[in-house]
Amino acid sequence: MKKAGHMDKALEEARRAGLRGEVPVGAVIVLDGAVLAVESNRTRELNDVTAHAEILAIRAACARIGDERLVGADLYVTLEPCTMCAAAISFARLRRVYFGAEDEKGGGVVNGVRFFSQPTCHHAPEVYPGLAADDATQLLRDFFAERR
Amino acid sequence: MKKAGHMDKALEEARRAGLRGEVPVGAVIVLDGAVLAVESNRTRELNDVTAHAEILAIRAACARIGDERLVGADLYVTLEPCTMCAAAISFARLRRVYFGAEDEKGGGVVNGVRFFSQPTCHHAPEVYPGLAADDATQLLRDFFAERR
């Protein structure tokens, strides 16, 4: 599947999160063309502030391959990862991060702490921002507009 | 129990992690004098880079009280939290963080990104470094010396 296809899957999963009342963020992890994990935000459902789409996807992908690291794998996520997720992405040794919407308020990749450029970051993935950014942004906007 | 008692419990749990072959870090979460969670690092056991002592303790404490947040609760951890854990601590709205050893290479509280002082950090706990720092440092040193 192409890059756009993986991000479409992440967007579809983000939409599902929105229908469950969760902030709509979705993530897909791909290794050698195979999808290892498709997850979305479940912080409310699980009463777990760490249950961001990226963290759930990293945990699911690691469980699937029985390894603590995801060397050579790529992450597709609809929103710029936060500081927590950026650090987890680094720890998991992901190869590439494709993300959709930027998050000025809470992002930690191209905003905020820019973790991958810090001396305390010991593995930095390649970062590709803005993949399907319009769709991802619209999804978040619609979600928050409906809840106001 | 006094502060030193909670940190002793965290150190004891850190020692247990070391015996399991995990980097020896332990964490305790306390709310209104009651211990909600006692956890230690299980990244190897669980094949999960997010399974730091603090993350496991936050998740366990939230599960215990059935809430996504730990307002008013305090965390005792033997090592300075990393960037990932610092962000999770902020999300969980912990009141205070007492930690033992500083972590120049990987810390995110008084080293590295100093997350709690960043504009993208929307809740900062009070931070008390250096509680039982010598014991925590010695534990880590012994662990890494043995493995060399």
XYZ file of C-alpha atoms in Angstrom:
296
model
C 0.000 0.000 0.000
C 1.173 3.525 -0.705
C 1.886 6.183 1.911
C -1.450 7.888 1.231
C -3.188 4.555 1.785
C -1.613 4.101 5.215
C -2.550 7.642 6.207
C -6.111 7.030 4.959
C -6.260 4.035 7.293
C -5.025 6.220 10.164
C -7.697 8.816 9.339
C -10.416 6.159 9.231
C -9.285 4.921 12.641
C -9.217 8.521 13.939
C -12.850 8.908 12.811
C -13.759 5.802 14.801
C -12.169 7.344 17.899
C -14.280 10.471 17.381
C -17.456 8.373 17.252
C -16.465 6.905 20.625
C -16.131 10.436 22.061
C -12.347 10.384 22.026
C -10.230 13.120 20.476
C -9.952 11.757 16.911
C -6.350 10.733 16.379
C -5.345 7.556 14.580
C -2.035 5.783 14.034
C -0.755 2.992 11.814
C 2.614 1.222 12.044
C 4.030 -0.426 8.950
C 7.081 -2.683 8.604
C 8.280 -3.868 5.188
C 4.891 -3.024 3.675
C 2.959 -5.003 6.305
C 0.608 -3.205 8.698
C 1.632 -4.162 12.245
C -0.831 -2.013 14.183
C -3.822 0.269 13.665
C -4.827 2.149 16.789
C -6.603 5.278 17.894
C -6.842 7.399 20.968
C -8.511 5.643 23.943
C -7.617 7.901 26.874
C -11.235 8.170 28.066
C -12.268 4.603 27.469
C -9.238 3.253 29.327
C -8.942 6.038 31.937
C -5.353 6.236 30.791
C -3.660 9.479 29.800
C -0.924 7.454 28.138
C -3.382 5.726 25.756
C -2.615 8.008 22.815
C -2.914 6.411 19.377
C 0.873 6.310 18.907
C 1.576 4.640 22.275
C -1.118 2.026 21.701
C 0.204 1.387 18.193
C 3.806 1.036 19.414
C 2.737 -1.386 22.153
C 0.577 -3.409 19.761
C 3.284 -3.558 17.088
C 5.938 -4.627 19.626
C 3.625 -7.309 21.019
C 2.974 -8.527 17.488
C 6.646 -8.956 16.570
C 7.812 -9.867 20.102
C 10.452 -7.182 20.199
C 10.994 -4.096 22.325
C 12.080 -2.125 19.264
C 10.546 -1.414 15.869
C 13.709 -0.952 13.832
C 12.891 -0.125 10.211
C 9.195 0.457 10.890
C 7.259 3.591 9.964
C 4.503 5.394 11.843
C 1.600 7.196 10.197
C -0.322 9.413 12.610
C -3.009 11.984 11.882
C -1.744 14.567 14.393
C 1.742 15.727 15.297
C 2.910 13.516 18.187
C 3.001 15.123 21.633
C 6.150 15.195 23.771
C 5.313 11.866 25.444
C 4.728 10.118 22.131
C 7.770 11.686 20.483
C 9.976 10.218 23.218
C 8.275 6.806 22.933
C 8.792 6.888 19.139
C 12.483 7.532 19.723
C 12.761 4.720 22.308
C 11.055 2.308 19.891
C 13.583 3.200 17.198
C 10.951 3.895 14.546
C 12.482 4.753 11.181
C 10.044 7.346 9.859
C 7.170 9.401 11.186
C 4.554 10.714 8.756
C 2.029 13.001 10.416
C -0.994 15.022 9.326
C -1.989 18.141 11.270
C 0.518 20.187 13.228
C -0.195 20.732 16.921
C 1.118 24.095 18.048
C -0.318 23.751 21.537
C 0.745 20.230 22.385
C 3.101 18.919 19.683
C 6.645 17.848 20.483
C 8.096 17.224 17.015
C 8.034 20.433 14.960
C 6.538 22.418 17.851
C 7.255 22.637 21.578
C 10.315 20.737 22.745
C 11.165 19.452 19.206
C 12.343 16.320 20.950
C 14.103 14.704 17.995
C 16.546 17.634 17.819
C 17.484 17.472 21.504
C 20.760 16.106 22.917
C 18.751 13.799 25.242
C 17.131 12.183 22.183
C 19.296 9.199 21.279
C 17.464 8.086 18.148
C 15.684 10.462 15.773
C 13.358 9.144 13.062
C 12.991 10.874 9.719
C 9.975 13.182 9.972
C 7.490 13.928 7.182
C 4.899 16.484 8.283
C 1.712 17.498 6.506
C 0.570 14.194 4.954
C -3.225 14.572 4.506
C -3.005 17.526 6.880
C -6.265 19.104 5.662
C -8.333 15.999 6.346
C -6.749 15.498 9.767
C -7.270 19.142 10.731
C -10.886 19.127 9.550
C -11.608 15.977 11.541
C -10.303 17.577 14.740
C -12.111 20.861 14.043
C -15.437 19.135 13.438
C -15.014 17.096 16.605
C -14.358 20.093 18.831
C -17.030 22.234 17.105
C -19.669 19.560 17.780
C -18.733 19.382 21.454
C -18.973 23.102 22.072
C 4.035 7.130 56.078
C 6.641 9.837 55.692
C 8.230 10.941 52.409
C 11.362 8.908 53.143
C 9.177 5.850 53.680
C 7.547 6.212 50.272
C 10.919 6.638 48.603
C 12.219 3.577 50.478
C 9.323 1.621 49.003
C 10.235 2.910 45.523
C 13.876 1.875 46.091
C 12.823 -1.578 47.245
C 10.725 -1.958 44.098
C 13.644 -0.699 41.982
C 15.835 -3.414 43.517
C 13.245 -6.012 42.493
C 13.407 -4.742 38.910
C 17.192 -5.125 38.957
C 16.857 -8.758 40.078
C 14.602 -9.330 37.052
C 17.335 -7.907 34.770
C 15.525 -4.610 34.234
C 17.162 -1.207 34.745
C 16.369 -0.697 38.452
C 13.878 2.156 38.686
C 10.909 2.126 41.032
C 7.900 4.394 41.470
C 5.191 4.875 44.100
C 2.052 7.010 43.799
C 0.403 8.304 46.956
C -2.920 10.096 47.378
C -3.993 11.457 50.757
C -1.473 9.232 52.510
C -2.690 6.064 50.761
C -0.384 4.190 48.383
C -2.229 3.805 45.055
C 0.500 2.104 43.046
C 3.972 0.571 43.444
C 5.614 -0.259 40.132
C 9.003 -0.755 38.572
C 10.521 -0.808 35.141
C 9.317 -3.744 32.996
C 10.428 -2.721 29.496
C 12.188 -6.037 28.830
C 9.639 -8.317 30.426
C 6.769 -6.709 28.510
C 8.670 -5.903 25.292
C 7.334 -2.405 25.795
C 9.525 0.697 25.696
C 6.725 2.638 27.386
C 6.733 0.345 30.450
C 8.807 2.689 32.600
C 8.059 2.578 36.331
C 6.273 5.957 36.242
C 4.000 5.049 33.304
C 3.046 1.733 34.900
C 2.399 3.471 38.221
C 0.231 6.168 36.597
C -1.775 3.549 34.720
C -2.197 1.384 37.832
C -3.192 4.328 40.027
C -5.728 5.578 37.458
C -7.203 2.081 37.126
C -7.452 1.861 40.907
C -9.391 5.114 41.335
C -11.242 4.887 38.001
C -10.144 8.302 36.860
C -8.035 9.574 33.975
C -6.350 12.085 36.277
C -4.501 11.869 39.580
C -5.266 15.327 40.954
C -3.622 15.847 44.344
C -1.502 12.700 44.100
C 2.261 12.554 44.531
C 4.839 10.467 42.705
C 8.011 9.097 44.277
C 10.474 7.772 41.716
C 14.074 6.684 42.191
C 15.382 8.277 38.955
C 14.633 11.592 37.277
C 11.740 10.965 34.871
C 12.578 10.891 31.161
C 10.859 13.139 28.625
C 8.098 10.601 27.954
C 7.344 10.146 31.644
C 7.528 13.877 32.397
C 4.815 14.513 29.800
C 2.686 11.647 31.156
C 3.075 13.061 34.688
C 1.835 16.408 33.426
C -1.140 14.842 31.593
C -2.090 12.911 34.739
C -2.086 16.151 36.753
C 0.129 14.799 39.511
C 0.673 17.328 42.298
C 4.270 16.609 43.306
C 7.201 14.642 41.956
C 9.919 13.503 44.356
C 12.839 11.885 42.602
C 16.169 10.346 43.589
C 19.055 10.323 41.140
C 19.412 12.913 38.375
C 19.654 11.621 34.812
C 21.825 13.916 32.717
C 21.667 11.676 29.669
C 17.969 10.899 29.558
C 16.142 13.052 32.104
C 13.429 15.511 31.075
C 12.720 17.346 34.324
C 15.873 19.150 35.536
C 17.875 17.990 32.492
C 17.171 17.788 28.772
C 13.915 19.393 27.643
C 12.932 20.413 31.217
C 9.386 19.697 30.140
C 7.594 21.276 33.107
C 9.044 24.699 32.204
C 7.909 24.552 28.561
C 4.981 26.482 27.055
C 3.571 23.181 25.688
C 3.363 21.844 29.257
C -0.114 22.695 30.529
C 0.228 21.372 34.073
C 3.471 21.410 36.035
C 3.820 19.489 39.300
C 5.997 20.704 42.140
C 9.376 18.983 41.786
C 11.602 17.812 44.656
C 14.870 16.363 43.347
C 17.483 14.469 45.298
C 15.372 12.442 47.753
C 17.533 9.395 48.653
C 19.661 10.270 45.624
C 22.728 8.388 46.900
C 20.869 5.100 47.308
C 19.204 5.431 43.907
C 22.481 6.289 42.188
C 24.315 3.412 43.880
C 21.614 0.959 42.825
C 21.926 1.990 39.173
C 25.747 1.985 39.321
C 25.866 -1.514 40.823
C 23.421 -2.768 38.207
C 25.403 -1.466 35.252
C 28.762 -2.481 36.787
C 27.544 -6.075 37.172
C 26.406 -6.227 33.566
C 29.683 -5.020 32.115
